[in-house]
Short mmCIF file of C-alpha atoms and ligand atoms in Angstrom, two decimals:
data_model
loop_
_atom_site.label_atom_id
_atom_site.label_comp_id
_atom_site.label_asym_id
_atom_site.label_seq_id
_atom_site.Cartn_x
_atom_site.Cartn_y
_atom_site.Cartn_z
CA UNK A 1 0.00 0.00 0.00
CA UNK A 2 1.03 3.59 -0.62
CA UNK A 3 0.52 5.72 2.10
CA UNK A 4 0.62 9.37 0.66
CA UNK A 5 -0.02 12.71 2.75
CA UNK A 6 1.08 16.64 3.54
CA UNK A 7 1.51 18.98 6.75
CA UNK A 8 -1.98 19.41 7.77
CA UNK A 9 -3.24 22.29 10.10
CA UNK A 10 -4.67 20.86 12.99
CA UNK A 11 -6.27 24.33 14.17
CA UNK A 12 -9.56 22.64 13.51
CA UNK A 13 -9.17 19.92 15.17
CA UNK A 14 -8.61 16.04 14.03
CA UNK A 15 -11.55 14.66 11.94
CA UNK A 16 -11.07 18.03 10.08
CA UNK A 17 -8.26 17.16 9.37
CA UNK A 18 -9.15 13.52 7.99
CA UNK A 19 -11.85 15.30 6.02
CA UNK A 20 -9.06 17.98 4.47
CA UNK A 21 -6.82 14.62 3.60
CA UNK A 22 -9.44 12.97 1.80
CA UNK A 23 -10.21 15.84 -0.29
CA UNK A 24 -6.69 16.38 -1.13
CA UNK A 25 -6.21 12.33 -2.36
CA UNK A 26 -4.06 11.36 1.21
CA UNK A 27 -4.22 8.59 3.12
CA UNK A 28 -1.94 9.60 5.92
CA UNK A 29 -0.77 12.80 7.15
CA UNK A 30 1.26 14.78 9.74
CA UNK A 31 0.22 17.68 11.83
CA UNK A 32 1.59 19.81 14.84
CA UNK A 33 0.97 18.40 17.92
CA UNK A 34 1.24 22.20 19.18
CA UNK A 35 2.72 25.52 18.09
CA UNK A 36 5.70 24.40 15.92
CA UNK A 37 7.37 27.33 16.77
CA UNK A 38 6.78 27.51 20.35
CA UNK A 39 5.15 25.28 22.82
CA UNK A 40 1.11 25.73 23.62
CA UNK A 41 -0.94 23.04 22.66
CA UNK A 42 -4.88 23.31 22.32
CA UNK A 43 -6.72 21.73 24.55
CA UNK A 44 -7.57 18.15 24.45
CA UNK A 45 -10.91 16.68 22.89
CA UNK A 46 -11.66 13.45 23.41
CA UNK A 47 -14.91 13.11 21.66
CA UNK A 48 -12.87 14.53 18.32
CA UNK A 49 -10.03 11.95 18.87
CA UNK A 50 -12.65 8.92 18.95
CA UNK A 51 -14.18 10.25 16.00
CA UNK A 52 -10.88 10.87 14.36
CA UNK A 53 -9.75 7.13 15.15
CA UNK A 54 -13.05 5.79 13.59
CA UNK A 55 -12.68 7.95 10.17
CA UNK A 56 -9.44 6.83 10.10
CA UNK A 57 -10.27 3.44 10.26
CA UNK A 58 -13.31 3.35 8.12
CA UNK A 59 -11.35 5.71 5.19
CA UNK A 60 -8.34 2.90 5.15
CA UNK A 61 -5.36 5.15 6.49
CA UNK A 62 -1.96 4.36 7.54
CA UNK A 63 -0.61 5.37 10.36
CA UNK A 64 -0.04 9.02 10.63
CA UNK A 65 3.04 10.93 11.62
CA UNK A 66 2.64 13.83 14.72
CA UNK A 67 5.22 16.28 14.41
CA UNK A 68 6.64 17.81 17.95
CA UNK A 69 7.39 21.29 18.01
CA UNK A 70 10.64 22.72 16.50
CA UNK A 71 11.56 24.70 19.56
CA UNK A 72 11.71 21.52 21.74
CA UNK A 73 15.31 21.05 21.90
CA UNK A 74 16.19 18.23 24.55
CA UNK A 75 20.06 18.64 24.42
CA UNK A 76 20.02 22.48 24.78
CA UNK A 77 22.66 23.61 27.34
CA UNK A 78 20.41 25.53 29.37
CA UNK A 79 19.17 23.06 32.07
CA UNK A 80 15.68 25.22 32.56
CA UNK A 81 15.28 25.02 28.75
CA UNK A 82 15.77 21.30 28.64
CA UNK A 83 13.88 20.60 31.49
CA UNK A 84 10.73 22.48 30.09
CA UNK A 85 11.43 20.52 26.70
CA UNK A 86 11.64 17.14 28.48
CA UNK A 87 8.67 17.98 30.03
CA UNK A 88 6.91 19.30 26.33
CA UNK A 89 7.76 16.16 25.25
CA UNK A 90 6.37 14.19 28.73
CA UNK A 91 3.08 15.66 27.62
CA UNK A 92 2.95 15.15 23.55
CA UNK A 93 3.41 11.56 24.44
CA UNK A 94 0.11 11.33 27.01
CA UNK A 95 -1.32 12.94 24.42
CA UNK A 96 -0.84 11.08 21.67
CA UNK A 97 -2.66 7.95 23.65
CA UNK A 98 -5.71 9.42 22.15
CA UNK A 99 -4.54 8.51 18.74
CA UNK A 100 -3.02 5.09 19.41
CA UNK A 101 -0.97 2.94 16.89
CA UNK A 102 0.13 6.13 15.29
CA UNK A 103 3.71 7.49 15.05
CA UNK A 104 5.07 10.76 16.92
CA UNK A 105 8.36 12.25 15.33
CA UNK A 106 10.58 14.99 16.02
CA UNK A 107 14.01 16.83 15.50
CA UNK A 108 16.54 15.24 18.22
CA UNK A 109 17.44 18.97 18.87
CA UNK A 110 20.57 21.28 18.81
CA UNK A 111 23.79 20.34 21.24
CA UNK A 112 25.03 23.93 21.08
CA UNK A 113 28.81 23.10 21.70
CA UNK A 114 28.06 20.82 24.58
CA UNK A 115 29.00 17.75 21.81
CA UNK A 116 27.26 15.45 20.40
CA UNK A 117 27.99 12.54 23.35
CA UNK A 118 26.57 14.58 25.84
CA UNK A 119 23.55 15.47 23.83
CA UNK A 120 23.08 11.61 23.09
CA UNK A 121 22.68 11.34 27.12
CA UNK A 122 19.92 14.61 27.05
CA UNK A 123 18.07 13.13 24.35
CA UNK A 124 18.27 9.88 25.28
CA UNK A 125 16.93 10.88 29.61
CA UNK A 126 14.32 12.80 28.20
CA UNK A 127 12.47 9.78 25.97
CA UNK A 128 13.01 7.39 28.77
CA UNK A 129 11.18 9.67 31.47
CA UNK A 130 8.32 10.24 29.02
CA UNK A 131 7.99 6.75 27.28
CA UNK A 132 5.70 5.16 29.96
CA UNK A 133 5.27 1.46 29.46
CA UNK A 134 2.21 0.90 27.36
CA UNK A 135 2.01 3.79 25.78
CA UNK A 136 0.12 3.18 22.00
CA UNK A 137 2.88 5.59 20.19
CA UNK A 138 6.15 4.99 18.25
CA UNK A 139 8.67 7.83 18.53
CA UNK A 140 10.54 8.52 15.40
CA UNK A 141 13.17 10.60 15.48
CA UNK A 142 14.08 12.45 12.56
CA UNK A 143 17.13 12.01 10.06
CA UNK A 144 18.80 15.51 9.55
CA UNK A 145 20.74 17.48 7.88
CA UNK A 146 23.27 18.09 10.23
CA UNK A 147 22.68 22.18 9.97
CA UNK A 148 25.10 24.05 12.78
CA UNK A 149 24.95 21.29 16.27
CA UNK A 150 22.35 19.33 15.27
CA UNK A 151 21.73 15.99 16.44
CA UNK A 152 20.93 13.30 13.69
CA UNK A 153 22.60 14.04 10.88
CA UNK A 154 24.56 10.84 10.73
CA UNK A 155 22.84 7.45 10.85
CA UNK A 156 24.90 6.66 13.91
CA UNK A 157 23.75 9.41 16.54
CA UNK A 158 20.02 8.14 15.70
CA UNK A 159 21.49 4.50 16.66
CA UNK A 160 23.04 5.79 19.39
CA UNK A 161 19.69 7.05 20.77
CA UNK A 162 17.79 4.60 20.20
CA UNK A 163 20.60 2.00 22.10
CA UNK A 164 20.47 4.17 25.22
CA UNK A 165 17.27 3.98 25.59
CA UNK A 166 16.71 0.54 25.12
CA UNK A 167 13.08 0.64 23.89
CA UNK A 168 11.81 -0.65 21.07
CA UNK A 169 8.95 2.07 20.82
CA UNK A 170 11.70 3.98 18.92
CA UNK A 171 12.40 4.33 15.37
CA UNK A 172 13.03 6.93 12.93
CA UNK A 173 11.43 8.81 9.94
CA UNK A 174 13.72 9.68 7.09
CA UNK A 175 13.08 12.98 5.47
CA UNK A 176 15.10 12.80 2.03
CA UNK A 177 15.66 16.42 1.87
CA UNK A 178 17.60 16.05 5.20
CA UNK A 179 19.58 13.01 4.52
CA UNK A 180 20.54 14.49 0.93
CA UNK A 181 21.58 17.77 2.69
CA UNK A 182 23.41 15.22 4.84
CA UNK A 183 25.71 13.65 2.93
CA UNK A 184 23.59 10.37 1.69
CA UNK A 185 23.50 9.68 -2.08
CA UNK A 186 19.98 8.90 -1.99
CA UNK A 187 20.05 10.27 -6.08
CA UNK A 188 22.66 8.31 -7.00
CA UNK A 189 22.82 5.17 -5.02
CA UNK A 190 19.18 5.19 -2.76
CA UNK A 191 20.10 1.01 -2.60
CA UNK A 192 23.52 2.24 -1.16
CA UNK A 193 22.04 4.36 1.38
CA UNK A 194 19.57 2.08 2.58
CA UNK A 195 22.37 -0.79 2.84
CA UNK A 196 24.01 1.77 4.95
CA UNK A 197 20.88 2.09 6.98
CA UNK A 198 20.29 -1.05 7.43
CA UNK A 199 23.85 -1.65 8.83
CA UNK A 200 23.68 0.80 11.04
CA UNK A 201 20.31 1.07 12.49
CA UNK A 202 18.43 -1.66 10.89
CA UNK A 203 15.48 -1.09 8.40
CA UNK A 204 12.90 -2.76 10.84
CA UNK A 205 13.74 0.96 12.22
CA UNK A 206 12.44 2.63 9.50
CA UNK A 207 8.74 3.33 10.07
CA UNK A 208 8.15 6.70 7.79
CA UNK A 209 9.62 8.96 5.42
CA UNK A 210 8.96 13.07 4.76
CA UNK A 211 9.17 13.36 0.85
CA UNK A 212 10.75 16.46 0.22
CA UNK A 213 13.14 17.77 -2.97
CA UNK A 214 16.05 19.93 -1.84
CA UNK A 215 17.09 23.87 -3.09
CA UNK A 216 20.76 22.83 -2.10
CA UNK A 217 23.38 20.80 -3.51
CA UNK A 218 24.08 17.32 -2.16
CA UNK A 219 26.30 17.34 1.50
CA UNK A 220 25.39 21.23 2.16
CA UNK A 221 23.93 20.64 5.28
CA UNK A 222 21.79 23.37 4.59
CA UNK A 223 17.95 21.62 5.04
CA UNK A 224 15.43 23.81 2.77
CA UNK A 225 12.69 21.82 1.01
CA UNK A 226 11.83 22.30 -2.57
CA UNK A 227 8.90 21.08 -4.22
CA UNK A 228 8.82 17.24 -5.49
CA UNK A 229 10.63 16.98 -8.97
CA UNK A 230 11.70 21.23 -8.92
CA UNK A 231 15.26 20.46 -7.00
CA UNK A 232 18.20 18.45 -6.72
CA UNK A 233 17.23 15.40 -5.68
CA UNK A 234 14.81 15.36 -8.95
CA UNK A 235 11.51 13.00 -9.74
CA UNK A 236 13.29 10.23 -10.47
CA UNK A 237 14.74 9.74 -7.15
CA UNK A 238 10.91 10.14 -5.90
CA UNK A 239 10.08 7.78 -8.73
CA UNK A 240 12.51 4.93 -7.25
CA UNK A 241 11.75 5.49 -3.46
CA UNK A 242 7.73 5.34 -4.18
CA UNK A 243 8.61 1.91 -6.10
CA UNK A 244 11.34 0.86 -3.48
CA UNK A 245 10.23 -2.79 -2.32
CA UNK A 246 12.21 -1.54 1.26
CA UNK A 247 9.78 0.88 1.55
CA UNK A 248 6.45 -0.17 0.24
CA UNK A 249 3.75 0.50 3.13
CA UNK A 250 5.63 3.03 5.35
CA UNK A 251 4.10 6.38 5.62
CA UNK A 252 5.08 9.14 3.04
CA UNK A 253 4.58 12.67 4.18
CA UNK A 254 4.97 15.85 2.04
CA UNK A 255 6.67 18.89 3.70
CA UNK A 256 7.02 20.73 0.26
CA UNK A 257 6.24 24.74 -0.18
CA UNK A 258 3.13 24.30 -0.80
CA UNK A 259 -0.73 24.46 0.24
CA UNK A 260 -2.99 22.04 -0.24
CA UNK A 261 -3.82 22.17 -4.04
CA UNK A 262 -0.29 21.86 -4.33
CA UNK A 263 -0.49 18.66 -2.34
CA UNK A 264 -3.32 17.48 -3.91
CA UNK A 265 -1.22 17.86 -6.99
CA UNK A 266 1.80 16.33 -5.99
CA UNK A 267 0.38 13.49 -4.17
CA UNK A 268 -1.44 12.80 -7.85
CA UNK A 269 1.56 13.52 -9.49
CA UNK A 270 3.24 10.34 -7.04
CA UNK A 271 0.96 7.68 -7.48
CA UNK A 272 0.91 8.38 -11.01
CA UNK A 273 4.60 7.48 -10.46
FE1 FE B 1 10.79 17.62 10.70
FE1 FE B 2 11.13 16.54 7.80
ZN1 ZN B 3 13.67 20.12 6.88
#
């Protein structure tokens, strides 16, 4: 199955947003789980999330892919700061019970000179305090660029995470911008980079992707999305990843520059791929 879906604003709440995806051809999709560039959260609606879970059900979707907040930064060197993001996270977790068997991913943060073995420890504190046994979520945490401190941009800080904390409710959502950005081939050898994957995290890991073309060269470390086909990654690559036997059934989320008819457009413009 090909699981196809955008951003979608959840100011509306979440059978809106089931409705919005079905208009615009999806059958999965990511949203905010709160201000992505700051912290407050709506308040929580049961009755919507029960309704939410049946439409989702009854309209055949895959899992869908909860985006934390870019400001939470669990490795920042400000101990207040991480605390409050620990905490952030603590709380998108309980929340995210409401919508079980779906998939919560975010940005392992920024180590701001503290290095990237001491952010490994922050990171790695922080999901273990807020991972309560039983929880119906899978954390992903997201492949990046490597832009300035961040955490993630090499295959083996993801591992490294997911080791020290020694639960398998973690696994991690490539965005192909990011790795691209990062230093993995995915245009020239996407079998390569996989194999590499595999090796180092192992592809049972591998739960979603974010489909996104890149304005920047390959290895810039740079992270800006382009619109699928209109950068340097190209539609080819998208062509062989949407075909890619390793990847068939595994959430696909659009974080292009677009709104929705231009996700509605490019998620045609995929399956017709
Ligand atoms: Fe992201
Ligand atoms: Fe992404
Ligand atoms: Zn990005």
């Amino acid at each position: 199955m090909l699981y196809l879906g955008c951003h979608l604003s959840a100011s509306a709440g979440n059978v809106a947003m089931v409705r919005t995806a079905e208009q615009i051809g999806a059958n999965t999709f990511a949203f905010f789980t709160r201000n992505p560039r700051g912290s407050k959260a709506k308040p929580e609606d049961p009755a919507d999330c029960a309704a939410a879970v049946e439409a989702l059900n009854t309209g055949g979707f895959g899992p869908l892919v909860a985006h934390g907040s870019y400001t939470m930064n669990l490795c920042t060197a400000d101990s207040d700061a991480r605390a409050f993001a620990a905490e952030v996270l603590a709380d998108d977790l309980r929340r995210m019970a409401a919508l079980p068997g779906n998939f919560y991913n975010f940005h392992p943060g920024s180590h701001v000179g503290q290095g990237m073995e001491t952010a490994v420890e922050q990171i790695s504190a922080a999901l273990k305090k807020a991972l309560a046994p039983g929880y119906p979520v899978t954390v992903l945490l997201e492949t990046m660029a490597g832009k300035g401190s961040e955490v993630g941009g090499r295959f083996e800080e993801l591992k490294a995470i997911i080791d020290a904390v020694g639960d398998n409710h973690l696994g991690v959502c490539l965005d192909t911008c990011h790795v691209y950005d990062g230093g993995y081939d995915i245009v020239h050898d996407l079998d390569g980079v996989l194999s590499e994957f595999d090796r180092v995290v192992g592809l049972d890991k591998l739960k979603a992707l974010h489909l996104n073309d890149s304005k920047n060269p390959f290895a810039s470390h740079k992270d800006r999305h382009e619109c699928i086909g209109q950068g340097t990654l190209g539609l080819d690559t998208f062509k062989k990843i949407i075909n890619h036997p390793l990847l068939r059934g595994k959430p696909m989320i659009l974080e292009t520059p677009n709104e929705l008819p231009g996700y509605a457009a490019e998620i045609k413009l995929l399956r017709a791929l």
